[in-house]
Coordinates of C-alpha atoms and ligand atoms in Angstrom, one line a residue:
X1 CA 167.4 60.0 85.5
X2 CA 167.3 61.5 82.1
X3 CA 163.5 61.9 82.4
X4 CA 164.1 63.9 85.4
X5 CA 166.5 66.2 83.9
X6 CA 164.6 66.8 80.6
X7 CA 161.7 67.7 83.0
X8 CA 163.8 70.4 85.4
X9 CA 164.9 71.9 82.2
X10 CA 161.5 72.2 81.0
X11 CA 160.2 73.7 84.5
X12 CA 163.2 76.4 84.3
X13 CA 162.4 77.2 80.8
X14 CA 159.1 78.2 81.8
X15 CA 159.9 80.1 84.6
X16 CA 162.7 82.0 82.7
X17 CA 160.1 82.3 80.5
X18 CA 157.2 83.8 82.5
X19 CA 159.7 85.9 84.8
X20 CA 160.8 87.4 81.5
X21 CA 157.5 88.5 80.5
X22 CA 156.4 90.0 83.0
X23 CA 159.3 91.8 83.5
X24 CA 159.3 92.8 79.2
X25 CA 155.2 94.0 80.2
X26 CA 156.9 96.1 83.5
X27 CA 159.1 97.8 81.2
X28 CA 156.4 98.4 79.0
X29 CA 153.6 99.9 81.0
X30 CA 156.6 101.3 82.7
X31 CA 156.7 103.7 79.7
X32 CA 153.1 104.2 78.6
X33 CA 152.1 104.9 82.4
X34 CA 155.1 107.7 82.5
X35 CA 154.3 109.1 79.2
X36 CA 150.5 109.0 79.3
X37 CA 149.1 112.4 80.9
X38 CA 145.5 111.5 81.7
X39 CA 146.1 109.9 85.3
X40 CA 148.9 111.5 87.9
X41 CA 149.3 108.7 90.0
X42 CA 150.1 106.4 87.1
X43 CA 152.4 108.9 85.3
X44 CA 154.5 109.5 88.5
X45 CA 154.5 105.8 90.2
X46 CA 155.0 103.7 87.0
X47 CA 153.6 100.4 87.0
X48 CA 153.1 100.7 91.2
X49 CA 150.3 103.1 90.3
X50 CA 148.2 100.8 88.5
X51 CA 147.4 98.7 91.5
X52 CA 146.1 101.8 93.4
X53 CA 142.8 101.0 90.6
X54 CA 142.5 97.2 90.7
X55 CA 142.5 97.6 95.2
X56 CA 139.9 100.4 95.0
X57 CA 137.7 98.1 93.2
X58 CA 138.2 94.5 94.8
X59 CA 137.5 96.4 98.0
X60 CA 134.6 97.2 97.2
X61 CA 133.9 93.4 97.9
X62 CA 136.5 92.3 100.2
X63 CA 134.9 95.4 102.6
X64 CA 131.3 93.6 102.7
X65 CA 133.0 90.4 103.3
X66 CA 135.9 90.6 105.8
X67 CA 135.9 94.5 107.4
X68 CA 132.0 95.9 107.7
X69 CA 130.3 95.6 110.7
X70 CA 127.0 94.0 110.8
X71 CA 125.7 97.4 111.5
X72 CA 127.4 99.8 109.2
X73 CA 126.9 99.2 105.8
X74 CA 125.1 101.6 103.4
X75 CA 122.5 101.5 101.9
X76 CA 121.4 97.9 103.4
X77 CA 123.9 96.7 106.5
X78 CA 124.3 93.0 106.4
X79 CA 122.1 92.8 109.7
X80 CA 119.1 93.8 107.6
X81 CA 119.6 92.0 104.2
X82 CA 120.5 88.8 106.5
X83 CA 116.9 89.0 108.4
X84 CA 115.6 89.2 104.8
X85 CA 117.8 86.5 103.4
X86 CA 116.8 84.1 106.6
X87 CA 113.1 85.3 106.3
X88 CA 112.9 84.3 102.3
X89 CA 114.9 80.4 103.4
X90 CA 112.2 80.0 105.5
X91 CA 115.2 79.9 108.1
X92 CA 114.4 80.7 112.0
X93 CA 114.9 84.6 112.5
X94 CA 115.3 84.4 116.1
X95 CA 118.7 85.7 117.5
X96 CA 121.0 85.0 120.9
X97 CA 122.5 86.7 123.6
X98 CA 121.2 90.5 122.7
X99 CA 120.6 93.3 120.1
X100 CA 123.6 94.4 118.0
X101 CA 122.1 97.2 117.3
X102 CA 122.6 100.8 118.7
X103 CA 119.5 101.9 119.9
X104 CA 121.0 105.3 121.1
X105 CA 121.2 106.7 117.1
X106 CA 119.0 109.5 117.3
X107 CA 115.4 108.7 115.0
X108 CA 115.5 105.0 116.2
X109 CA 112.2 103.7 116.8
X110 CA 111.5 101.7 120.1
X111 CA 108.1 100.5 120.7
X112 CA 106.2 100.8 123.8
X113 CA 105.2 97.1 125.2
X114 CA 101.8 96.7 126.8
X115 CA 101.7 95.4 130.3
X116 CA 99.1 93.3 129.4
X117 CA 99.0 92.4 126.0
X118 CA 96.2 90.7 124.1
X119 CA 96.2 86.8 125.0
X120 CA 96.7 84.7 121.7
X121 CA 93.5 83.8 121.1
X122 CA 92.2 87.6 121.4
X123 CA 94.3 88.8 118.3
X124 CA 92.3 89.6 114.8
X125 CA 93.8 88.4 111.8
X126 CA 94.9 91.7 109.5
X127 CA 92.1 93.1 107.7
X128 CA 92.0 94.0 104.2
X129 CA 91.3 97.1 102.9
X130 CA 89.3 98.8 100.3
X131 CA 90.8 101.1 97.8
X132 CA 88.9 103.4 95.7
X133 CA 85.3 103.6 96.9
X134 CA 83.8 105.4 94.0
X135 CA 85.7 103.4 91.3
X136 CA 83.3 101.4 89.3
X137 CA 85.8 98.2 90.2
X138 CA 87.1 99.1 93.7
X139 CA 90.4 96.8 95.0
X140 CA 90.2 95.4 98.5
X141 CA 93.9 94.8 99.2
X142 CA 94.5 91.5 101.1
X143 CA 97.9 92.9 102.3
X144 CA 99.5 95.5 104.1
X145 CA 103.0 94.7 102.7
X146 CA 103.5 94.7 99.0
X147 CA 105.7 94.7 95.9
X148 CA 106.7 98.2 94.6
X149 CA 107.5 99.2 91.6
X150 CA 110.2 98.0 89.3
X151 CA 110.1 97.6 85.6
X152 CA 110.5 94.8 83.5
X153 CA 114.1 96.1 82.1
X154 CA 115.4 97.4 85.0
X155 CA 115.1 94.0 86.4
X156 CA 115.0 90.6 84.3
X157 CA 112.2 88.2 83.1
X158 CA 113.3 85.4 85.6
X159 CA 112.9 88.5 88.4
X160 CA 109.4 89.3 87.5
X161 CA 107.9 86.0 87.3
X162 CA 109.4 85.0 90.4
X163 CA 107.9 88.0 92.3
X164 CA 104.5 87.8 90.4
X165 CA 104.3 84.1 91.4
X166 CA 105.5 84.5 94.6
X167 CA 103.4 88.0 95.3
X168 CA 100.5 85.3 94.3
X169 CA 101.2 82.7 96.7
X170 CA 101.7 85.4 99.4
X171 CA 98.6 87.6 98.8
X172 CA 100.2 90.6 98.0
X173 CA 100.2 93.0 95.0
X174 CA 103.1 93.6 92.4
X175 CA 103.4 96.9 91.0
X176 CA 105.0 96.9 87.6
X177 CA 106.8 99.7 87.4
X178 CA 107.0 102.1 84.9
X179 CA 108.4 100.0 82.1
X180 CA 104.8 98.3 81.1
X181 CA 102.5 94.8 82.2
X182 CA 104.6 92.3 80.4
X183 CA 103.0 88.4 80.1
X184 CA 105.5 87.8 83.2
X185 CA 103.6 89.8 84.9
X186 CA 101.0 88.0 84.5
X187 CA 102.0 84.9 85.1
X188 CA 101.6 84.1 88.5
X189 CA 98.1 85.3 88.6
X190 CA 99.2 87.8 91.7
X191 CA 97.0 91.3 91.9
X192 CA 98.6 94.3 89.8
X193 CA 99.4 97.7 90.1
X194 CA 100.1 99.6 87.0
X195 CA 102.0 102.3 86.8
X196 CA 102.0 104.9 84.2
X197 CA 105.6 106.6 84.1
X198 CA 106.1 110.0 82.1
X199 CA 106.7 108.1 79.2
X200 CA 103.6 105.8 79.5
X201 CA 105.4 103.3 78.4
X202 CA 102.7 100.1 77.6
X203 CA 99.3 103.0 77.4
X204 CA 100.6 105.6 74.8
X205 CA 99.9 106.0 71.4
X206 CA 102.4 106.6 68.6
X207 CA 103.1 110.2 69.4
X208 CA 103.9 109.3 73.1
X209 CA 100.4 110.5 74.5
X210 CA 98.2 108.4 76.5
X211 CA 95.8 106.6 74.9
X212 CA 92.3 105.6 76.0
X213 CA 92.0 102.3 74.1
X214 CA 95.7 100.8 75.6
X215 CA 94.4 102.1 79.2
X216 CA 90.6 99.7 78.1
X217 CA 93.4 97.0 77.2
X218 CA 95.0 97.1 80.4
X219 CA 92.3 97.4 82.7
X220 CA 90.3 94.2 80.8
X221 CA 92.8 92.5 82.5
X222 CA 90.9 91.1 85.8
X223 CA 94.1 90.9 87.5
X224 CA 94.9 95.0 87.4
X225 CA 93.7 96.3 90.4
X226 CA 94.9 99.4 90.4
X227 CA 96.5 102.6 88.4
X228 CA 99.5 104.7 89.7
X229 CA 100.6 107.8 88.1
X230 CA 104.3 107.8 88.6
X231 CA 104.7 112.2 89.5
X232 CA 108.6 111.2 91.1
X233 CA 110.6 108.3 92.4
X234 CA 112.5 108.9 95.7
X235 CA 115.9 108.3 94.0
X236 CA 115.7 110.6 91.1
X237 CA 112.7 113.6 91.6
X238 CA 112.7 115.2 88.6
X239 CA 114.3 112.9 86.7
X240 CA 112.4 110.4 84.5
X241 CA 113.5 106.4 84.0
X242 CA 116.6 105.7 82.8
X243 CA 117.0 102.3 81.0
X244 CA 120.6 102.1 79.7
X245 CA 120.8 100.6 75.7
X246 CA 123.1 98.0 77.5
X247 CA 119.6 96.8 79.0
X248 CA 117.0 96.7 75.9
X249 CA 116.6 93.3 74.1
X250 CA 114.2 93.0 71.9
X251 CA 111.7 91.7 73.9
X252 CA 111.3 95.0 76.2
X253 CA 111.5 97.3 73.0
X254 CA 108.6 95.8 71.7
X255 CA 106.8 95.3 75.1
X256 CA 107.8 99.6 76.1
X257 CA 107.6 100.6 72.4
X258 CA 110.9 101.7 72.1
X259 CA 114.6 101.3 69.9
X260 CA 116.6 98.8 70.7
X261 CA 120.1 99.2 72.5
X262 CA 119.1 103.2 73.0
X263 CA 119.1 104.2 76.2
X264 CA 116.0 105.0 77.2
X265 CA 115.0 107.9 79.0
X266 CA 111.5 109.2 80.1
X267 CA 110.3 112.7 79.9
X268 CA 111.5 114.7 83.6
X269 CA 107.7 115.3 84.4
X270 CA 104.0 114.5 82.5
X271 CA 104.1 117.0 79.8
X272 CA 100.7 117.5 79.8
X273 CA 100.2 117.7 83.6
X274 CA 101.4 121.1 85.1
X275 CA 99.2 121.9 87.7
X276 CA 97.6 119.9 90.7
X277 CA 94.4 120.5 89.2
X278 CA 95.9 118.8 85.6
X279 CA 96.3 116.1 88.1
X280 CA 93.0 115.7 89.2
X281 CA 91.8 115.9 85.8
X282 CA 94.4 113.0 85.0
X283 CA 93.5 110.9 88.1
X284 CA 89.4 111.2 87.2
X285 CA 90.1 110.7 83.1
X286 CA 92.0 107.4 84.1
X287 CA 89.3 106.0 86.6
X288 CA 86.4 106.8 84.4
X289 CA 88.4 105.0 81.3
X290 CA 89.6 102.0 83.6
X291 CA 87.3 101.3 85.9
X292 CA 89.6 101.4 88.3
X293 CA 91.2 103.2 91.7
X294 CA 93.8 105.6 90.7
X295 CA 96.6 106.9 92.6
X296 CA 99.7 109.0 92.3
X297 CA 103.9 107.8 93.3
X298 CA 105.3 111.1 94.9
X299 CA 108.5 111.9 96.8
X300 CA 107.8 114.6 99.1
X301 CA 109.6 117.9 98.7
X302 CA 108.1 120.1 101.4
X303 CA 105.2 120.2 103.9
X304 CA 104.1 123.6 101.8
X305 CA 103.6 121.6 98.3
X306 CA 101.5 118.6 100.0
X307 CA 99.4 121.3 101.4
X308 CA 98.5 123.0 98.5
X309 CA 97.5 119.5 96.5
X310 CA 95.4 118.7 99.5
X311 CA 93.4 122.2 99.5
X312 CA 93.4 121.8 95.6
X313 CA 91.7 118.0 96.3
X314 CA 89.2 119.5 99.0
X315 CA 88.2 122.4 97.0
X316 CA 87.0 120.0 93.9
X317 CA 85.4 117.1 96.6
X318 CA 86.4 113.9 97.3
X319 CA 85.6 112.4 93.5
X320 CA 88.3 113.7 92.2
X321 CA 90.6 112.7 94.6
X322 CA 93.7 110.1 93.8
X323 CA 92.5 106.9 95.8
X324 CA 95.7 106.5 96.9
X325 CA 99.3 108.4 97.1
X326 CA 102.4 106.3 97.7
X327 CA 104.8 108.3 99.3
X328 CA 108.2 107.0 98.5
X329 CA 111.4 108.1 100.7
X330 CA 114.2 109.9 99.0
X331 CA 116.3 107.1 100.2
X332 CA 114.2 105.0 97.6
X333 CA 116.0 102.9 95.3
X334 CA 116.5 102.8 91.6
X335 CA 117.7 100.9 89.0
X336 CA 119.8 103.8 87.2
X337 CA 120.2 107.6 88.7
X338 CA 122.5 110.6 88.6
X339 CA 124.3 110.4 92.5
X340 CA 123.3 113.8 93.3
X341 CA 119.6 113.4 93.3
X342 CA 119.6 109.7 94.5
X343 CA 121.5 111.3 97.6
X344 CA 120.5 114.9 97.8
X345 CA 117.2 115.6 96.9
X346 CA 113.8 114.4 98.1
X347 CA 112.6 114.2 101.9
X348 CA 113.2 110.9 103.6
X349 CA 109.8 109.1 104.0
X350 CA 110.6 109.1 108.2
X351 CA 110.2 113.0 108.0
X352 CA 107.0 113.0 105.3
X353 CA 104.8 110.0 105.9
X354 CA 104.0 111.2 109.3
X355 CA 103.1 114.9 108.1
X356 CA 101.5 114.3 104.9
X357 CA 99.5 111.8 107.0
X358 CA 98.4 114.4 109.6
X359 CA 97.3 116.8 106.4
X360 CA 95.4 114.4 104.9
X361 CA 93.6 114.1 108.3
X362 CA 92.9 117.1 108.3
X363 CA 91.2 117.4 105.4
X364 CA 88.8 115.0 106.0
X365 CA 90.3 112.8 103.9
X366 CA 91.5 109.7 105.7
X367 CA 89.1 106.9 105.2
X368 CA 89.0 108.5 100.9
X369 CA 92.7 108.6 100.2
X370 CA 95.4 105.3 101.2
X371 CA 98.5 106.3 102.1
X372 CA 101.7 103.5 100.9
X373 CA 105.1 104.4 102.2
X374 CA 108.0 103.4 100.5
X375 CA 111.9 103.9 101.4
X376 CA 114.2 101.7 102.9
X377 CA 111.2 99.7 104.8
X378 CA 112.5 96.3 104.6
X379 CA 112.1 94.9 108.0
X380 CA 109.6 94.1 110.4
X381 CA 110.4 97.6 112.6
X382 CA 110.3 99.5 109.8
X383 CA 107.5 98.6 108.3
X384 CA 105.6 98.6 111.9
X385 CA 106.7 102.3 112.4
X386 CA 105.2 103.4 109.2
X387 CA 101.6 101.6 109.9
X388 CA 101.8 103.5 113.3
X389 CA 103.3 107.0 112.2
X390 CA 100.1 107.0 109.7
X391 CA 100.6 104.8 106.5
X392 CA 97.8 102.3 105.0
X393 CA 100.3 99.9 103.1
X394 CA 103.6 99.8 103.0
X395 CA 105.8 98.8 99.4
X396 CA 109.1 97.7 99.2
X397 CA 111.1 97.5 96.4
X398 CA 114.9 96.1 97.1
X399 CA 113.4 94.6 100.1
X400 CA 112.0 91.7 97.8
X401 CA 115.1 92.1 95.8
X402 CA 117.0 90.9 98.6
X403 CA 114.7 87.9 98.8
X404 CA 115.6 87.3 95.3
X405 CA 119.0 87.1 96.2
X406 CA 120.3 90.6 95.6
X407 CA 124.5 90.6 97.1
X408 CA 124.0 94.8 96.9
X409 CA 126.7 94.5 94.1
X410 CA 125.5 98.1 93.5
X411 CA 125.5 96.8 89.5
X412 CA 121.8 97.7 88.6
X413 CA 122.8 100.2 85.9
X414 CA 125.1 97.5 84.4
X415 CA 123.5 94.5 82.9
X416 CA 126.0 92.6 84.8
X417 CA 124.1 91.9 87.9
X418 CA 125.8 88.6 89.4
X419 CA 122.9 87.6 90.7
X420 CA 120.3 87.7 87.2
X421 CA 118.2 90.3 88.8
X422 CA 118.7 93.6 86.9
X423 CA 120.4 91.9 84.0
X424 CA 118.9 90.8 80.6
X425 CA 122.5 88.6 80.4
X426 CA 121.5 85.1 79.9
X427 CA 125.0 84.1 81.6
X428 CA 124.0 86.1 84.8
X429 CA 119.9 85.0 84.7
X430 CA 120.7 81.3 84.9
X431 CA 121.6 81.9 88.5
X432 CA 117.9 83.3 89.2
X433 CA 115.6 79.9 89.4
X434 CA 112.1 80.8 89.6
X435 CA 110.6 77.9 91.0
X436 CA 113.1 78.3 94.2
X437 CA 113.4 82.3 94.3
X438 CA 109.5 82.6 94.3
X439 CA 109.2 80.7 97.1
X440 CA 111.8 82.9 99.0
X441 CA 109.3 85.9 97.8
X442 CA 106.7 84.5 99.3
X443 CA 108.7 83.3 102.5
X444 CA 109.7 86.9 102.8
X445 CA 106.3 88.8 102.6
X446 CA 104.9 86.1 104.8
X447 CA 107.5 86.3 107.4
X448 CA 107.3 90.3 107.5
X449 CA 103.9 90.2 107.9
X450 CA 103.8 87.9 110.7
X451 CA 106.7 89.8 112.8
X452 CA 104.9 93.2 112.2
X453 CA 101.5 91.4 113.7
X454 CA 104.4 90.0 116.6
X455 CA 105.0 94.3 117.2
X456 CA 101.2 94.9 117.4
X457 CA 100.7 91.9 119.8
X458 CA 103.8 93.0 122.0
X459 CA 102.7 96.7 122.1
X460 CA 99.3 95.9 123.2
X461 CA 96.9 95.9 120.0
X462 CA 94.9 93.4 117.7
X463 CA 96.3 93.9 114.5
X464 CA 99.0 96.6 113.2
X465 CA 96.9 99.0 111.7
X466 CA 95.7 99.7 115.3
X467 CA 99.0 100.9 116.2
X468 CA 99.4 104.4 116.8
X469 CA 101.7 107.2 117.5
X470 CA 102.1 106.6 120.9
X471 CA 103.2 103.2 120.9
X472 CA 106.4 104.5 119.6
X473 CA 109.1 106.8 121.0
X474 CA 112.0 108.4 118.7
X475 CA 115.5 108.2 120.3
X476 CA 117.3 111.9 120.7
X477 CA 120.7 113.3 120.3
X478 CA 120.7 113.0 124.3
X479 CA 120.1 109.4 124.6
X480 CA 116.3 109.7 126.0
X481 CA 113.6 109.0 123.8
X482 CA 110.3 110.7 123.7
X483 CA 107.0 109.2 122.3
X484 CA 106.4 110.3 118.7
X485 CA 102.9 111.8 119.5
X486 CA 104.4 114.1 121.7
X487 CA 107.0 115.2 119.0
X488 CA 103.8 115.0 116.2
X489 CA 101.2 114.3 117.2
X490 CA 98.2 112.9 114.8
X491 CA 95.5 115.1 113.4
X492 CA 92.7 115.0 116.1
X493 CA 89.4 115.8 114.8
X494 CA 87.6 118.5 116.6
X495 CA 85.2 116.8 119.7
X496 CA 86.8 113.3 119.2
X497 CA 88.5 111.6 121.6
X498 CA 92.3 111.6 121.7
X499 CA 93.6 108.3 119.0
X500 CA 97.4 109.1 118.5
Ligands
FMN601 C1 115.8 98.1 90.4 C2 114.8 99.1 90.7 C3 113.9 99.6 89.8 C4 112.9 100.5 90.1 N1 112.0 100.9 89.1 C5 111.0 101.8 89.5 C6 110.0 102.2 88.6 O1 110.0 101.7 87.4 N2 109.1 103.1 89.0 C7 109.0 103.6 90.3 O2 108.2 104.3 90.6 N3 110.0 103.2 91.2 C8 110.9 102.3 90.8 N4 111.9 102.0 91.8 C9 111.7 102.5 93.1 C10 110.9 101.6 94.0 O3 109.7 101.3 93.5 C11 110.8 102.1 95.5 O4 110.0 103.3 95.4 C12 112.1 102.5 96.1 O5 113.1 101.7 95.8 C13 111.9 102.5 97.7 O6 111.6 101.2 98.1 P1 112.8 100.3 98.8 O7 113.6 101.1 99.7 O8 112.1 99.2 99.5 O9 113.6 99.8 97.6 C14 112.8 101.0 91.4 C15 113.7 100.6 92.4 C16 114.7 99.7 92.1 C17 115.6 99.2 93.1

């Protein structure tokens, strides 16, 4: 009985206790929320105002959880990160009953089916394809879906040797990024695009210029297919990398050259190319040094600019074109960027690829320069519309983040990624296994591949590179959709027969 007593005391002790100080810690933020004068809300709803902060933020999560619709999210609904995250488990991606998805939204692609398709047995495995004829070690890609670029900084050690492994096991190519070949790279033994940002991080010499005898290091390595120069980045034209100081260890200062816990931020442009034909001479220096193809990462400003660097390429011949030009979307993705250019500047790939493809057609200059779209293609119908509107390859980027296990936290600029991706935080990168997330990576390049060879089958064709304009129509405004060759049609060479 005493026992009991002695105990009840106790418990009302406590709670006199804790009622007390929260209501001592009211009283105080009571008085530094009225007197401060930064915030309004706080200084004129005490106390009550603070919780106006902490909602706005757990929102943020409770929204992707409980309240978004399948279809609504930004920049990845949940319908398309789930097809990736089902695709990378090796899970079955079929679904029941019918499409969730609106196809009335003006710009949505619906594919034309074939009465009579190919039979199974009729249908050619993918081809792969050569890049860079005249380079003295030309690549023939195995794969029309591959890795683009992300740096080793902007995403963690675990994240790159799980994608280089896994881009092994798949067949595809990683592209490194602008932040330098690290060993992780290299690790899995996977074919490698390098790419040289502004601030050539991994090929410049001690004043910040590019120097021949890193480039001869590089290229030695076997497994470097390829060169890109980096000239923009859908999320940030004319903005160079931005690697916050929060973000550099060791390890990645050495590896880019660079002080530790700086941020680190690349030049807006090449300094010492200002002209396409400064380009050119770029493009040409790094082949002969390398070996190599060489291409150039561009977001697309306007039909007018694409124009000019085409004349500019036809004008000096075909050996001095890039052997390649990925066209990333300005809904590209980033690790780090100031909001207005990630949403305001930049043409989305859906308007460029198809008319940088038709100029490059034109100029006679399709089976010399590859075309690799990037931006926002992360599932099989995207990535089929962009073989058909006119690309070679297709890169994704947070596609294969997803299959790494990306949640879209939207941390990337933080180095508190919950998931280990884009953080160097030991805590955070003991969630990221590599021996089970390169497996999804592979999973996930496998399974994309196989439904955008499904789309090719259903509309009629052997493999998806023979798709073409007209197996696609674009939804309107008015709910009728019209085929895309009729809205652009392909470049047509003069006395051929009609191929769009
Ligand atoms: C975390 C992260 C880091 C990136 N780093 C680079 C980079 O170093 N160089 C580059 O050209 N693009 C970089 N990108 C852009 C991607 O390569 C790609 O062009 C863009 O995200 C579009 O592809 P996606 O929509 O499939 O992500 C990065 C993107 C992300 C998400």
């Amino acid at each position: 009985m005493g026992f009991a007593v002695n105990a009840l005391e106790i418990l009302a002790l406590v709670f006199v206790a804790i009622i007390g100080t929260l209501v001592l810690m009211g009283v105080l933020f009571f008085f530094v929320d009225r007197f401060q004068t930064s915030d309004a809300i706080r200084r004129n709803y005490p106390v009550i105002g603070r919780f106006r902060h902490i909602f706005s933020e757990l929102g943020e999560f409770f929204r992707q959880y409980f309240f978004a619709m399948d279809r609504e999210e930004l920049p990845f609904n949940r319908a398309q990160r789930d097809w990736v995250g089902r695709a990378s488990a090796g899970k079955s991606n079929t679904v029941a009953f019918g499409s969730t998805r609106n196809l009335n939204v003006p710009g949505t692609p619906i594919f034309v089916n074939a009465p009579f398709p190919p039979l199974n047995d009729q249908y050619a495995r993918t081809e792969p394809m050569l890049i860079g004829p005249t380079a003295r070690t030309p690549f023939v890609a195995p794969s029309f879906f591959n890795i683009s670029g992300m740096s080793y900084g902007a995403i963690s050690k675990p994240a790159v040797q799980a994608l280089s492994r896994g881009a092994k096991e798949a067949g595809v190519w990683l592209n490194t990024g602008e932040g330098a070949l690290s060993p992780f790279h290299l690790e899995g033994g996977c074919d490698i695009v390098f790419q040289i940002g502004t601030a050539k991080y991994g090929v410049r010499d001690q004043e910040g210029n590019l120097s021949d005898a890193k480039l001869r290091e590089v290229a030695a390595h076997d497994a470097v297919r390829m060169f890109e120069i980096k000239l923009s980045q859908g999320a940030k034209p004319g903005k160079g990398g931005i690697l916050p100081g929060a973000k550099i260890n060791e390890e990645i200062a050495r590896i880019r050259g660079i002080e530790m816990g700086k941020d680190s931020i690349s030049p807006n442009r090449h300094k010492e190319i200002r002209s396409f034909d400064d380009l050119l001479d770029m493009v040409i220096h790094i082949r002969e040094v390398t070996g190599k193809p060489v291409g150039i990462k561009t977001v697309v400003g306007s039909e007018e600019v694409m124009r000019e660097m085409f004349d500019v390429i036809a004008a000096r011949g075909s050996d001095a074109a890039p052997d390649f030009i990925t066209l990333d979307g300005g809904e590209g993705g980033t690790g780090a960027a100031p909001m207005p250019l990630i949403d305001l500047v930049g043409m989305s790939v859906r308007e460029a690829l198809p008319v940088v493809a038709n100029i490059r057609d034109e100029h006679g200059l399709k089976e010399r320069i590859r075309l690799i779209a990037s931006g926002k293609l992360i599932n099989p119908g995207d990535v089929a519309w962009a073989l058909a509107a006119g690309a070679d390859f297709v890169a994704s980027a947070r596609g294969f983040m997803f299959a790494l296990g990306c949640i879209q936290a939207l941390k990337c600029n933080k180095n508190t990624c919950p998931t280990g991706i884009t953080t160097h935080d030991p805590r955070f990168q003991k969630g990221l296994v590599v021996e089970d997330k390169y497996a999804r990576v592979a999973r996930y390049a496998k399974e994309i591949i196989h439904e955008v060879e499904t789309i090719a089958h259903s509309v009629g064709v052997a493999e998806p590179r023979l798709m073409r304009r007209r197996h696609m129509r674009i939804m309107q405004s008015n709910g009728i959709s019209i085929p895309m060759n009729e809205i652009l049609p392909s470049y047509q060479p003069p006395a051929s027969p009609a191929d769009d």
